[in-house]
Coordinates of C-alpha atoms in Angstrom, one line a residue:
Chain A
X1 CA 91.0 -6.1 58.7
X2 CA 91.2 -5.5 55.3
X3 CA 93.9 -6.1 52.9
X4 CA 95.0 -4.6 49.7
X5 CA 95.2 -7.5 48.2
X6 CA 91.6 -9.8 47.0
X7 CA 94.4 -13.3 47.9
X8 CA 91.7 -15.8 47.8
X9 CA 91.2 -13.5 43.9
X10 CA 95.1 -14.0 43.4
X11 CA 95.1 -17.1 45.0
X12 CA 93.3 -18.7 42.7
X13 CA 95.2 -16.3 38.9
X14 CA 98.1 -17.6 39.8
X15 CA 96.9 -21.7 40.3
X16 CA 98.4 -22.3 44.5
X17 CA 96.2 -23.2 47.4
X18 CA 97.2 -21.1 50.0
X19 CA 96.5 -21.8 54.1
X20 CA 94.7 -20.1 56.5
X21 CA 98.4 -19.0 57.5
X22 CA 99.3 -18.9 54.8
X23 CA 96.7 -15.8 53.3
X24 CA 97.2 -14.4 56.7
X25 CA 101.4 -13.7 56.3
X26 CA 101.3 -13.5 52.9
X27 CA 98.3 -10.7 53.1
X28 CA 100.1 -8.1 56.4
X29 CA 103.2 -9.4 54.2
X30 CA 102.4 -7.7 50.8
X31 CA 100.5 -4.8 52.6
X32 CA 103.5 -3.9 52.7
X33 CA 105.2 -4.4 49.9
X34 CA 102.0 -2.5 48.6
X35 CA 102.3 0.3 50.6
X36 CA 106.5 1.1 49.5
X37 CA 105.6 0.3 46.3
X38 CA 102.8 3.5 47.1
X39 CA 105.8 6.1 46.0
X40 CA 106.0 5.7 42.3
X41 CA 103.0 7.4 42.4
X42 CA 104.9 10.2 43.6
X43 CA 106.9 10.2 39.6
X44 CA 105.7 12.5 37.0
X45 CA 106.0 9.5 33.9
X46 CA 103.8 11.5 31.0
X47 CA 105.4 11.5 27.7
X48 CA 107.4 7.8 29.1
X49 CA 108.4 5.6 27.2
X50 CA 107.9 2.5 29.2
X51 CA 111.3 -0.8 28.7
X52 CA 111.0 -3.5 28.5
X53 CA 114.1 -4.4 27.8
X54 CA 117.4 -2.8 28.6
X55 CA 118.4 -2.5 25.3
X56 CA 115.9 -3.7 22.9
X57 CA 116.6 -5.3 20.5
X58 CA 114.0 -5.9 18.1
X59 CA 113.5 -8.2 15.2
X60 CA 115.6 -11.4 15.6
X61 CA 115.6 -13.4 13.0
X62 CA 117.3 -17.0 11.6
X63 CA 116.3 -18.5 8.9
X64 CA 113.5 -21.4 9.5
X65 CA 115.6 -24.9 8.8
X66 CA 115.1 -26.8 11.4
X67 CA 117.6 -27.8 14.1
X68 CA 118.6 -30.4 16.3
X69 CA 115.7 -31.5 19.0
X70 CA 116.1 -34.1 21.7
X71 CA 114.7 -38.0 21.0
X72 CA 111.2 -38.2 22.6
X73 CA 112.9 -40.0 25.8
X74 CA 115.4 -37.2 26.4
X75 CA 112.3 -34.8 26.5
X76 CA 110.0 -37.4 28.4
X77 CA 112.9 -37.9 31.1
X78 CA 111.3 -35.6 33.7
X79 CA 108.2 -35.9 33.4
X80 CA 106.5 -37.3 35.7
X81 CA 104.0 -40.1 34.5
X82 CA 104.3 -41.5 30.7
X83 CA 102.8 -43.3 28.1
X84 CA 103.0 -43.9 24.8
X85 CA 105.4 -41.9 24.3
X86 CA 103.0 -38.9 25.7
X87 CA 102.4 -36.9 28.5
X88 CA 100.2 -38.6 31.1
X89 CA 97.8 -35.6 32.6
X90 CA 94.7 -36.2 34.6
X91 CA 91.8 -36.4 33.1
X92 CA 90.2 -33.1 31.5
X93 CA 86.8 -33.4 30.2
X94 CA 84.2 -35.8 31.1
Chain B
X1 CA 155.4 -23.2 49.0
X2 CA 152.5 -20.6 50.5
X3 CA 149.2 -20.7 49.7
X4 CA 147.7 -24.1 49.0
X5 CA 146.7 -25.3 45.8
X6 CA 142.9 -24.2 47.2
X7 CA 143.5 -20.9 47.5
X8 CA 145.5 -20.0 45.0
X9 CA 144.1 -17.9 41.2
X10 CA 143.1 -20.1 38.1
X11 CA 146.3 -17.6 36.8
X12 CA 148.5 -18.5 38.9
X13 CA 146.9 -22.7 38.6
X14 CA 147.2 -22.1 34.4
X15 CA 150.3 -21.0 34.6
X16 CA 151.0 -23.7 36.9
X17 CA 149.4 -26.5 34.8
X18 CA 150.9 -25.7 31.4
X19 CA 154.2 -26.0 32.8
X20 CA 153.7 -29.1 33.9
X21 CA 154.1 -28.6 37.6
X22 CA 150.5 -29.8 38.9
X23 CA 148.4 -31.8 37.2
X24 CA 144.3 -31.0 37.2
X25 CA 144.0 -34.7 38.9
X26 CA 145.8 -33.5 41.7
X27 CA 143.5 -29.7 41.4
X28 CA 140.8 -31.1 41.8
X29 CA 141.7 -33.9 44.8
X30 CA 142.5 -30.3 46.8
X31 CA 139.8 -28.8 45.6
X32 CA 137.4 -32.6 46.6
X33 CA 139.7 -33.0 50.5
X34 CA 139.3 -29.2 51.2
X35 CA 135.6 -29.3 49.9
X36 CA 134.9 -32.4 52.4
X37 CA 136.7 -30.7 55.3
X38 CA 135.0 -27.3 55.7
X39 CA 130.8 -28.5 54.0
X40 CA 130.0 -29.5 57.0
X41 CA 131.1 -26.0 58.0
X42 CA 129.8 -24.3 55.0
X43 CA 127.3 -26.0 53.5
X44 CA 127.8 -24.1 49.9
X45 CA 126.9 -27.2 47.7
X46 CA 123.8 -28.7 47.5
X47 CA 125.4 -32.1 44.9
X48 CA 128.9 -33.4 44.0
X49 CA 129.8 -35.8 42.4
X50 CA 133.7 -36.7 43.0
X51 CA 134.1 -39.4 40.1
X52 CA 133.0 -36.9 37.9
X53 CA 135.0 -33.9 38.6
X54 CA 138.0 -36.3 38.6
X55 CA 137.3 -37.9 35.1
X56 CA 136.7 -34.7 33.9
X57 CA 140.1 -33.5 35.8
X58 CA 141.4 -36.8 33.6
X59 CA 140.7 -35.7 30.5
X60 CA 142.0 -32.2 30.8
X61 CA 145.2 -34.0 32.1
X62 CA 145.6 -36.8 28.9
X63 CA 144.9 -33.7 26.5
X64 CA 147.7 -31.5 28.1
X65 CA 150.2 -34.2 27.7
X66 CA 149.8 -34.5 24.2
X67 CA 149.7 -30.4 23.4
X68 CA 146.8 -29.9 22.8
X69 CA 145.0 -28.1 26.2
X70 CA 142.5 -25.3 25.2
X71 CA 143.4 -22.9 27.1
X72 CA 143.9 -20.4 30.5
X73 CA 140.5 -22.1 32.2
X74 CA 141.7 -25.6 31.1
X75 CA 141.2 -28.1 33.7
X76 CA 139.7 -25.5 36.4
X77 CA 137.3 -26.4 38.6
X78 CA 134.5 -24.0 38.2
X79 CA 131.5 -23.9 40.7
X80 CA 127.9 -24.1 39.1
X81 CA 125.3 -22.4 40.5
X82 CA 122.2 -25.2 40.7
X83 CA 120.1 -22.7 38.8
X84 CA 122.4 -23.6 35.2
X85 CA 121.1 -26.5 33.6
X86 CA 124.8 -29.6 32.4
X87 CA 123.4 -32.6 31.2
X88 CA 122.9 -35.7 33.7
X89 CA 123.7 -33.6 37.1
X90 CA 121.0 -32.6 39.0
X91 CA 118.5 -28.5 38.0
X92 CA 116.8 -28.5 41.2
X93 CA 117.0 -24.5 41.3
X94 CA 117.5 -25.3 45.6
X95 CA 113.1 -26.3 44.9
X96 CA 111.2 -28.8 46.5
X97 CA 109.8 -28.4 43.3
X98 CA 112.5 -29.8 40.7
X99 CA 114.1 -32.1 43.6
X100 CA 114.7 -35.4 41.3
X101 CA 114.6 -32.5 38.0
X102 CA 118.5 -34.0 36.1
X103 CA 119.5 -31.5 33.0
X104 CA 118.7 -32.9 29.8
X105 CA 120.5 -29.9 27.4
X106 CA 123.5 -28.2 28.5
X107 CA 123.0 -24.5 28.9
X108 CA 125.1 -22.7 26.5
X109 CA 128.2 -21.2 29.6
X110 CA 128.3 -24.5 30.5
X111 CA 128.6 -25.8 26.8
X112 CA 131.4 -23.3 26.6
X113 CA 132.5 -24.0 29.2
X114 CA 133.1 -27.6 28.7
X115 CA 134.5 -26.2 24.9
X116 CA 137.0 -24.2 26.5
X117 CA 138.3 -27.4 29.5
X118 CA 136.6 -26.6 32.5
X119 CA 136.0 -28.8 35.6
X120 CA 132.5 -28.4 35.7
X121 CA 132.4 -29.5 40.0
X122 CA 128.8 -29.8 41.5
X123 CA 126.1 -27.7 42.7
X124 CA 125.9 -24.9 44.5
X125 CA 123.1 -23.6 47.1
X126 CA 121.1 -20.9 46.4
X127 CA 117.9 -19.0 47.3
X128 CA 114.9 -20.8 45.9
X129 CA 115.1 -19.6 41.8
X130 CA 117.3 -17.5 43.3
X131 CA 114.3 -15.8 45.1
X132 CA 116.7 -14.0 48.2
X133 CA 119.0 -12.5 49.2
X134 CA 120.2 -14.4 52.7
X135 CA 120.3 -17.4 50.5
X136 CA 117.7 -18.9 53.8
X137 CA 115.0 -19.3 51.0
X138 CA 116.4 -23.1 50.0
X139 CA 114.5 -25.7 50.2
X140 CA 117.4 -27.9 51.7
X141 CA 119.3 -26.2 53.2
X142 CA 121.4 -23.0 55.2
X143 CA 124.5 -22.2 53.7
X144 CA 126.5 -20.3 56.3
X145 CA 129.2 -17.7 55.4
X146 CA 133.0 -18.3 55.4
X147 CA 134.0 -15.5 57.8
X148 CA 131.1 -16.2 60.6
X149 CA 128.7 -19.3 59.7
X150 CA 126.5 -18.0 62.0
X151 CA 125.2 -15.4 59.6
X152 CA 124.5 -16.2 56.0
X153 CA 126.2 -15.8 53.0
X154 CA 124.4 -13.4 51.5
X155 CA 121.5 -14.3 48.0
X156 CA 121.0 -15.0 46.0
X157 CA 124.0 -16.4 44.6
X158 CA 125.3 -17.5 48.7
X159 CA 127.0 -20.2 47.3
X160 CA 128.7 -20.0 44.8
X161 CA 129.8 -16.3 46.8
X162 CA 130.5 -18.8 49.9
X163 CA 132.5 -21.7 47.6
X164 CA 135.0 -19.2 46.2
X165 CA 136.1 -18.0 49.3
X166 CA 136.1 -21.3 51.2
X167 CA 138.4 -23.0 49.2
X168 CA 135.8 -25.1 48.0
X169 CA 136.1 -24.4 43.9
X170 CA 138.6 -21.6 42.1
X171 CA 136.4 -19.7 40.4
X172 CA 132.4 -20.7 40.2
X173 CA 129.2 -19.3 38.3
X174 CA 126.0 -17.6 39.5
X175 CA 123.7 -15.6 38.6
X176 CA 122.2 -11.9 39.1
X177 CA 118.9 -10.4 38.6
X178 CA 119.3 -8.0 41.5
X179 CA 122.4 -8.6 43.1
X180 CA 122.8 -12.1 43.8
X181 CA 126.6 -12.4 42.5
X182 CA 127.4 -8.7 43.3
X183 CA 126.0 -8.8 47.9
X184 CA 127.0 -12.5 48.3
X185 CA 130.2 -11.5 46.8
X186 CA 130.9 -8.4 48.8
X187 CA 128.9 -10.2 52.1
X188 CA 132.1 -13.3 52.0
X189 CA 134.5 -11.1 50.6
X190 CA 135.2 -12.7 46.6
X191 CA 135.6 -10.8 43.8
X192 CA 131.8 -10.5 41.5
X193 CA 130.6 -9.8 38.4
X194 CA 127.3 -8.9 36.5
X195 CA 127.8 -8.7 32.9
X196 CA 125.5 -5.8 30.6
X197 CA 122.6 -7.7 30.1
X198 CA 122.8 -9.7 26.9
X199 CA 126.8 -10.6 27.2
X200 CA 125.9 -13.7 28.0
X201 CA 123.2 -15.6 27.1
X202 CA 120.7 -17.0 28.9
X203 CA 119.8 -20.4 27.1
X204 CA 119.9 -22.5 29.9
X205 CA 120.1 -20.6 32.9
X206 CA 117.0 -21.0 35.2
X207 CA 114.3 -18.2 34.0
X208 CA 112.9 -16.1 37.4
X209 CA 113.5 -12.1 35.9
X210 CA 113.9 -12.7 31.9
X211 CA 114.7 -8.7 31.5
X212 CA 116.8 -8.8 35.0
X213 CA 118.9 -11.9 34.7
X214 CA 122.4 -12.9 34.1
X215 CA 125.1 -15.3 34.5
X216 CA 128.5 -13.7 35.6
X217 CA 131.8 -15.4 37.8
X218 CA 132.5 -14.9 40.9
X219 CA 136.9 -15.2 41.2
X220 CA 139.4 -14.9 44.7
X221 CA 140.5 -11.7 42.0
X222 CA 139.8 -9.8 39.1
X223 CA 142.3 -11.6 36.6
X224 CA 140.2 -14.5 37.9
X225 CA 137.0 -12.8 36.7
X226 CA 137.9 -12.2 33.4
X227 CA 138.9 -15.2 32.2
X228 CA 136.0 -16.4 33.2
X229 CA 133.8 -14.3 31.6
X230 CA 136.4 -14.6 28.5
X231 CA 135.3 -18.2 28.9
X232 CA 131.4 -18.2 28.8
X233 CA 130.8 -14.5 26.9
X234 CA 129.0 -14.3 23.7
X235 CA 126.2 -13.8 21.3
X236 CA 124.6 -17.3 20.8
X237 CA 121.0 -17.9 19.0
X238 CA 119.4 -19.7 20.8
X239 CA 118.9 -16.0 23.5
X240 CA 117.3 -14.2 21.3
X241 CA 118.1 -11.2 23.7
X242 CA 121.8 -12.1 23.4
X243 CA 124.3 -9.5 21.8
X244 CA 125.7 -9.2 19.2
X245 CA 128.7 -7.0 19.6
X246 CA 132.7 -7.9 19.8
X247 CA 134.1 -9.4 22.8
X248 CA 137.5 -8.0 23.9
X249 CA 139.8 -10.0 25.1
X250 CA 139.6 -9.0 29.0
X251 CA 142.4 -10.3 30.1
X252 CA 144.5 -8.3 27.9
X253 CA 142.4 -5.6 28.8
X254 CA 143.4 -4.9 32.3
X255 CA 147.5 -4.5 31.0
X256 CA 146.7 -2.1 28.6
X257 CA 144.1 -0.2 30.0
X258 CA 146.2 2.0 32.4
X259 CA 143.0 4.7 33.5
X260 CA 143.7 7.1 34.7
X261 CA 139.8 7.9 35.0
X262 CA 136.8 9.9 35.6
X263 CA 134.8 8.3 38.4
X264 CA 131.4 8.8 39.1
X265 CA 130.5 8.7 43.0
X266 CA 126.2 8.9 43.0
X267 CA 125.6 11.3 46.4
X268 CA 121.7 9.0 46.5
X269 CA 124.4 5.3 47.8
X270 CA 126.0 7.7 50.4
X271 CA 122.3 8.3 52.1
X272 CA 120.0 7.1 55.4
X273 CA 121.1 3.1 56.3
X274 CA 124.1 2.6 55.0
X275 CA 126.3 1.0 57.8
X276 CA 129.1 3.1 59.0
X277 CA 132.2 0.9 58.7
X278 CA 131.4 -0.4 55.1
X279 CA 130.8 3.6 54.8
X280 CA 134.8 3.8 55.6
X281 CA 136.5 1.5 54.0
X282 CA 134.3 2.7 50.3
X283 CA 134.3 7.0 51.4
X284 CA 138.8 5.4 51.5
X285 CA 138.6 3.7 48.4
X286 CA 137.1 6.2 46.8
X287 CA 140.4 8.2 48.4
X288 CA 142.5 5.3 46.9
X289 CA 141.1 6.6 43.5
X290 CA 141.7 10.2 43.6
X291 CA 145.5 9.9 44.7
X292 CA 145.9 7.9 42.1
X293 CA 145.6 10.4 40.1
X294 CA 141.5 9.6 39.0
X295 CA 139.0 13.1 38.9
X296 CA 135.7 11.5 40.8
X297 CA 133.1 14.0 40.1
X298 CA 130.1 13.4 42.5
X299 CA 126.7 13.1 40.1
X300 CA 123.2 12.1 41.1
X301 CA 120.8 9.8 40.1
X302 CA 117.6 11.1 41.4
X303 CA 115.5 8.2 40.8
X304 CA 117.4 6.1 43.3
X305 CA 114.6 5.9 45.8
X306 CA 112.5 4.5 43.8
X307 CA 115.0 1.1 42.8
X308 CA 113.8 -1.0 44.4
X309 CA 109.8 -0.9 44.3
X310 CA 110.5 -0.6 40.6
X311 CA 111.7 -3.9 41.0
X312 CA 110.3 -5.7 42.8
X313 CA 106.8 -5.2 40.8
X314 CA 109.1 -6.0 37.3
X315 CA 110.8 -9.2 39.4
X316 CA 107.3 -10.7 41.0
X317 CA 105.5 -9.7 37.3
X318 CA 108.6 -11.8 35.3
X319 CA 108.3 -14.4 38.0
X320 CA 105.0 -14.8 37.8
X321 CA 104.6 -15.5 34.6
X322 CA 107.8 -17.5 34.0
X323 CA 106.7 -19.9 37.1
X324 CA 103.7 -20.9 35.4
X325 CA 105.7 -23.8 34.1
X326 CA 105.8 -25.3 37.2
X327 CA 102.2 -26.7 37.0
X328 CA 102.4 -30.7 37.5
X329 CA 102.4 -32.1 33.9
X330 CA 106.1 -31.4 32.5
X331 CA 108.8 -30.7 35.8
X332 CA 109.2 -34.4 37.5
X333 CA 107.2 -33.0 40.7
X334 CA 103.3 -33.9 40.5
X335 CA 101.0 -33.8 43.3
X336 CA 99.0 -37.0 44.1
X337 CA 96.1 -35.3 46.4
X338 CA 95.0 -33.7 43.0
X339 CA 91.3 -33.9 42.7
X340 CA 91.5 -32.8 38.8
X341 CA 93.6 -31.2 36.5
X342 CA 92.4 -27.7 37.5
X343 CA 93.3 -29.3 41.1
X344 CA 97.2 -30.4 40.0
X345 CA 98.1 -27.4 39.3
X346 CA 96.9 -25.8 42.4
X347 CA 98.4 -29.1 44.6
X348 CA 101.5 -29.4 43.1
X349 CA 102.0 -25.9 43.3
X350 CA 100.8 -26.0 47.2
X351 CA 103.6 -28.8 48.2
X352 CA 106.7 -27.8 45.5
X353 CA 106.8 -24.0 45.9
X354 CA 108.3 -22.5 49.4
X355 CA 106.8 -19.6 51.0
X356 CA 108.8 -16.7 48.9
X357 CA 108.3 -18.4 45.2
X358 CA 103.8 -18.1 46.6
X359 CA 104.3 -14.6 48.1
X360 CA 106.6 -13.9 44.6
X361 CA 104.0 -15.0 43.1
X362 CA 101.5 -13.6 44.6
X363 CA 102.3 -10.4 44.6
X364 CA 103.9 -11.0 40.6
X365 CA 100.5 -12.0 39.6
X366 CA 99.1 -8.9 42.0
X367 CA 100.0 -6.2 39.7
X368 CA 100.1 -7.3 36.2
X369 CA 95.7 -8.5 37.3
X370 CA 93.3 -6.8 36.0
X371 CA 91.6 -2.7 36.8
X372 CA 96.3 -3.2 38.0
X373 CA 98.1 -3.4 35.6
X374 CA 98.6 0.5 33.8
X375 CA 98.7 2.1 38.0
X376 CA 101.5 -1.2 38.5
X377 CA 103.1 -2.6 35.7
X378 CA 102.7 0.3 32.8
X379 CA 104.5 2.5 35.7
X380 CA 107.1 0.2 37.0
X381 CA 108.3 -0.1 33.3
X382 CA 108.4 4.3 33.1
X383 CA 110.8 4.5 36.2
X384 CA 112.3 1.8 35.0
X385 CA 112.9 3.6 31.9
X386 CA 113.5 7.2 34.3
X387 CA 116.2 5.1 36.1
X388 CA 117.9 4.2 33.1
X389 CA 118.5 8.3 31.8
X390 CA 119.7 8.8 34.8
X391 CA 122.5 6.6 34.3
X392 CA 122.9 7.0 31.4
X393 CA 123.8 11.2 31.5
X394 CA 125.5 10.5 34.5
X395 CA 128.0 8.5 32.2
X396 CA 128.3 11.0 30.0
X397 CA 130.7 12.8 31.8
X398 CA 132.6 10.1 34.1
X399 CA 133.9 6.5 33.6
X400 CA 132.1 4.5 36.2
X401 CA 130.5 5.3 39.5
X402 CA 131.9 4.1 42.8
X403 CA 129.4 2.7 45.3
X404 CA 128.7 0.7 48.1
X405 CA 128.3 -3.4 47.3
X406 CA 125.5 -3.6 50.4
X407 CA 124.2 -1.3 52.6
X408 CA 125.3 -4.0 55.7
X409 CA 127.4 -6.6 55.8
X410 CA 126.5 -10.4 56.3
X411 CA 123.7 -10.5 59.0
X412 CA 122.6 -13.1 61.5
X413 CA 121.2 -16.5 60.0
X414 CA 117.3 -15.8 61.5
X415 CA 118.0 -12.1 61.3
X416 CA 115.8 -10.7 59.0
X417 CA 113.0 -13.8 57.7
X418 CA 109.8 -12.5 59.4
X419 CA 110.6 -9.0 57.3
X420 CA 110.4 -9.8 53.6
X421 CA 110.9 -6.3 53.0
X422 CA 113.5 -5.7 55.3
X423 CA 115.4 -8.6 53.1
X424 CA 113.8 -6.5 49.5
X425 CA 115.3 -3.7 50.6
X426 CA 119.0 -6.0 51.7
X427 CA 119.8 -5.7 48.0
X428 CA 119.6 -1.2 47.5
X429 CA 122.1 -0.5 45.8
X430 CA 122.5 -3.0 42.8
X431 CA 118.9 -3.4 41.9
X432 CA 119.3 -0.7 39.3
X433 CA 122.1 -1.8 37.3
X434 CA 119.3 -5.3 36.2
X435 CA 117.0 -2.5 35.8
X436 CA 119.1 -0.1 33.5
X437 CA 121.4 -3.8 32.3
X438 CA 124.4 -2.5 33.6
X439 CA 127.5 -4.4 33.7
X440 CA 128.4 -4.1 37.3
X441 CA 131.2 -5.9 40.0
X442 CA 131.8 -5.8 43.9
X443 CA 135.3 -6.5 45.3
X444 CA 136.5 -6.6 48.3
X445 CA 138.0 -3.5 50.0
X446 CA 137.9 -4.1 53.6
X447 CA 136.8 -5.4 56.9
X448 CA 134.5 -4.1 59.7
X449 CA 136.7 -3.9 63.1
X450 CA 134.5 -7.5 63.7
X451 CA 135.8 -9.4 61.1
X452 CA 133.0 -9.0 58.0
X453 CA 134.3 -8.3 53.8
X454 CA 133.2 -5.0 53.0
X455 CA 132.8 -4.7 49.3
X456 CA 132.6 -1.8 46.6
X457 CA 131.2 -1.8 43.6
X458 CA 131.8 -0.2 40.4
X459 CA 129.2 0.1 37.6
X460 CA 130.0 0.9 34.4
X461 CA 128.2 1.8 31.0
X462 CA 126.0 -1.0 28.8
X463 CA 128.7 -3.5 27.0
X464 CA 132.1 -2.1 29.1
X465 CA 133.1 -4.9 31.1
X466 CA 136.8 -4.9 30.4
X467 CA 137.0 -1.0 31.7
X468 CA 134.9 -2.2 34.6
X469 CA 137.6 -5.1 35.3
X470 CA 140.6 -2.9 34.2
X471 CA 139.3 -0.3 37.3
X472 CA 139.3 -3.1 40.0
X473 CA 141.9 -4.3 39.4
X474 CA 144.1 -0.7 39.4
X475 CA 142.2 -0.8 43.2
X476 CA 143.4 -4.6 43.7
X477 CA 146.6 -4.4 43.1
X478 CA 147.5 -2.0 45.4
X479 CA 145.4 -4.2 48.1
X480 CA 145.2 -7.5 49.5
X481 CA 142.4 -7.8 51.3
X482 CA 141.9 -10.6 48.5
X483 CA 144.3 -12.0 49.8
X484 CA 142.5 -12.1 53.3
X485 CA 141.0 -15.8 53.5
X486 CA 138.7 -17.1 56.8
X487 CA 139.5 -18.6 58.6
X488 CA 138.0 -22.6 58.8
X489 CA 140.2 -25.1 60.6

């Protein structure tokens, strides 16, 4: 069956490894959801400004002064792997 | 002594504390004992730390003894949804992704509650990352509705609603992105308030959909909701969307604002899918307002039918972006199966997220992906404008709107989990409020024949929380729904 979403393409963009079962289930469920969302095509939106935030607060400035910051140990306390005050990640460049 | 301590309100307890008739330690012990007794049935808490709560209580008692009590919340146990950062406490968002995460700082609302002397009590269960309407998406446990523990408490703040209904906390905090405070409040028979977008700082609230999320109170009475809102509202430079506005004295407003009000009934909220018992109770509440001198006007919010569709585009789009940070690098969980750096993202996210979170990230990623952005996301933002305009037009005619909070009472566990769309539609009356940034409150307004609570929703103009609370209080004073408690003994 043809689904609305190319699940492999989207899962790759989302950086989630899905099982075959998840791919099948999500594709089917998202067909329903997207079918429902099609409703929006009925609405005439010509000339309507999009709303990103309910109360547009513009140009929020603050003085450029340093505030309090965490000590390094606190900032790294939740990192899964660390060494010499840095977070360790798998090798990126060969 | 009529009511047990754990079922008294914060307002009542504050009086007893300041009169020296009760200590915070006695109060917190009563709440801990109650929690231990009913928690096997209710399962509202993901964790709690008795010793920490008792230490906070003793500190409150010591302050009071020196004449330095901090106000009405001093010494009152406040339950905390597991989505708000409290220094040194777990912050799991009911997700395996953050199972081992410990907060390095306090959310602004938490900092404010500490300054008000409140006793921060426990970590409350929720749908994973606040995505859901039944709390069944928690990775760790299923919370029962205290009125019938085979049923769901609502969601996503199910633990926050259930613990207040069951006497496991005096009041609690939750978060509301599409109804996650009001819907569980309605289903558990308590008061739940979603403030206007920008009234309460979101700093330290784990983000789900940033343009919709707000933190708000659960309570067993409108006055307590006012007290807790007072404790957390106000501008915060650390949240650039927090609004600079005068914060009124909400508790005083309950006495000062007497009505009568002009109240609108949006006809779109009384259509197909509304449970007849819910409709009857809500119409009964409307009739009460009419009889007590309020003018009742039918209004129309014509774009209501599009709200759920708009919401599931905007909320999932924002979520897909906000949850991109859980990549195995910084936030505790890291897959040990990854072949390389990119695979680390794929594997960690596959292992850490539950089904609903994955589903919403996929949907959000899709609607933002190249070629679909205009058709989905941009169009949804435009319809969002129309939804907001509908409300603003209605508020030219009326002071507030009365609606059901949830189309149905609490449903059975497992009943809707297989059908995400059916679950999404359970938020149909609460979602528009978040899209428009308005405040909304749910108060108990009756019970079904089988004894399940029903909620009345009152929606107000932006930053009109004081009016909303006064309108809610007007109903509450003439009824006793809020004084009834589930039988858990």
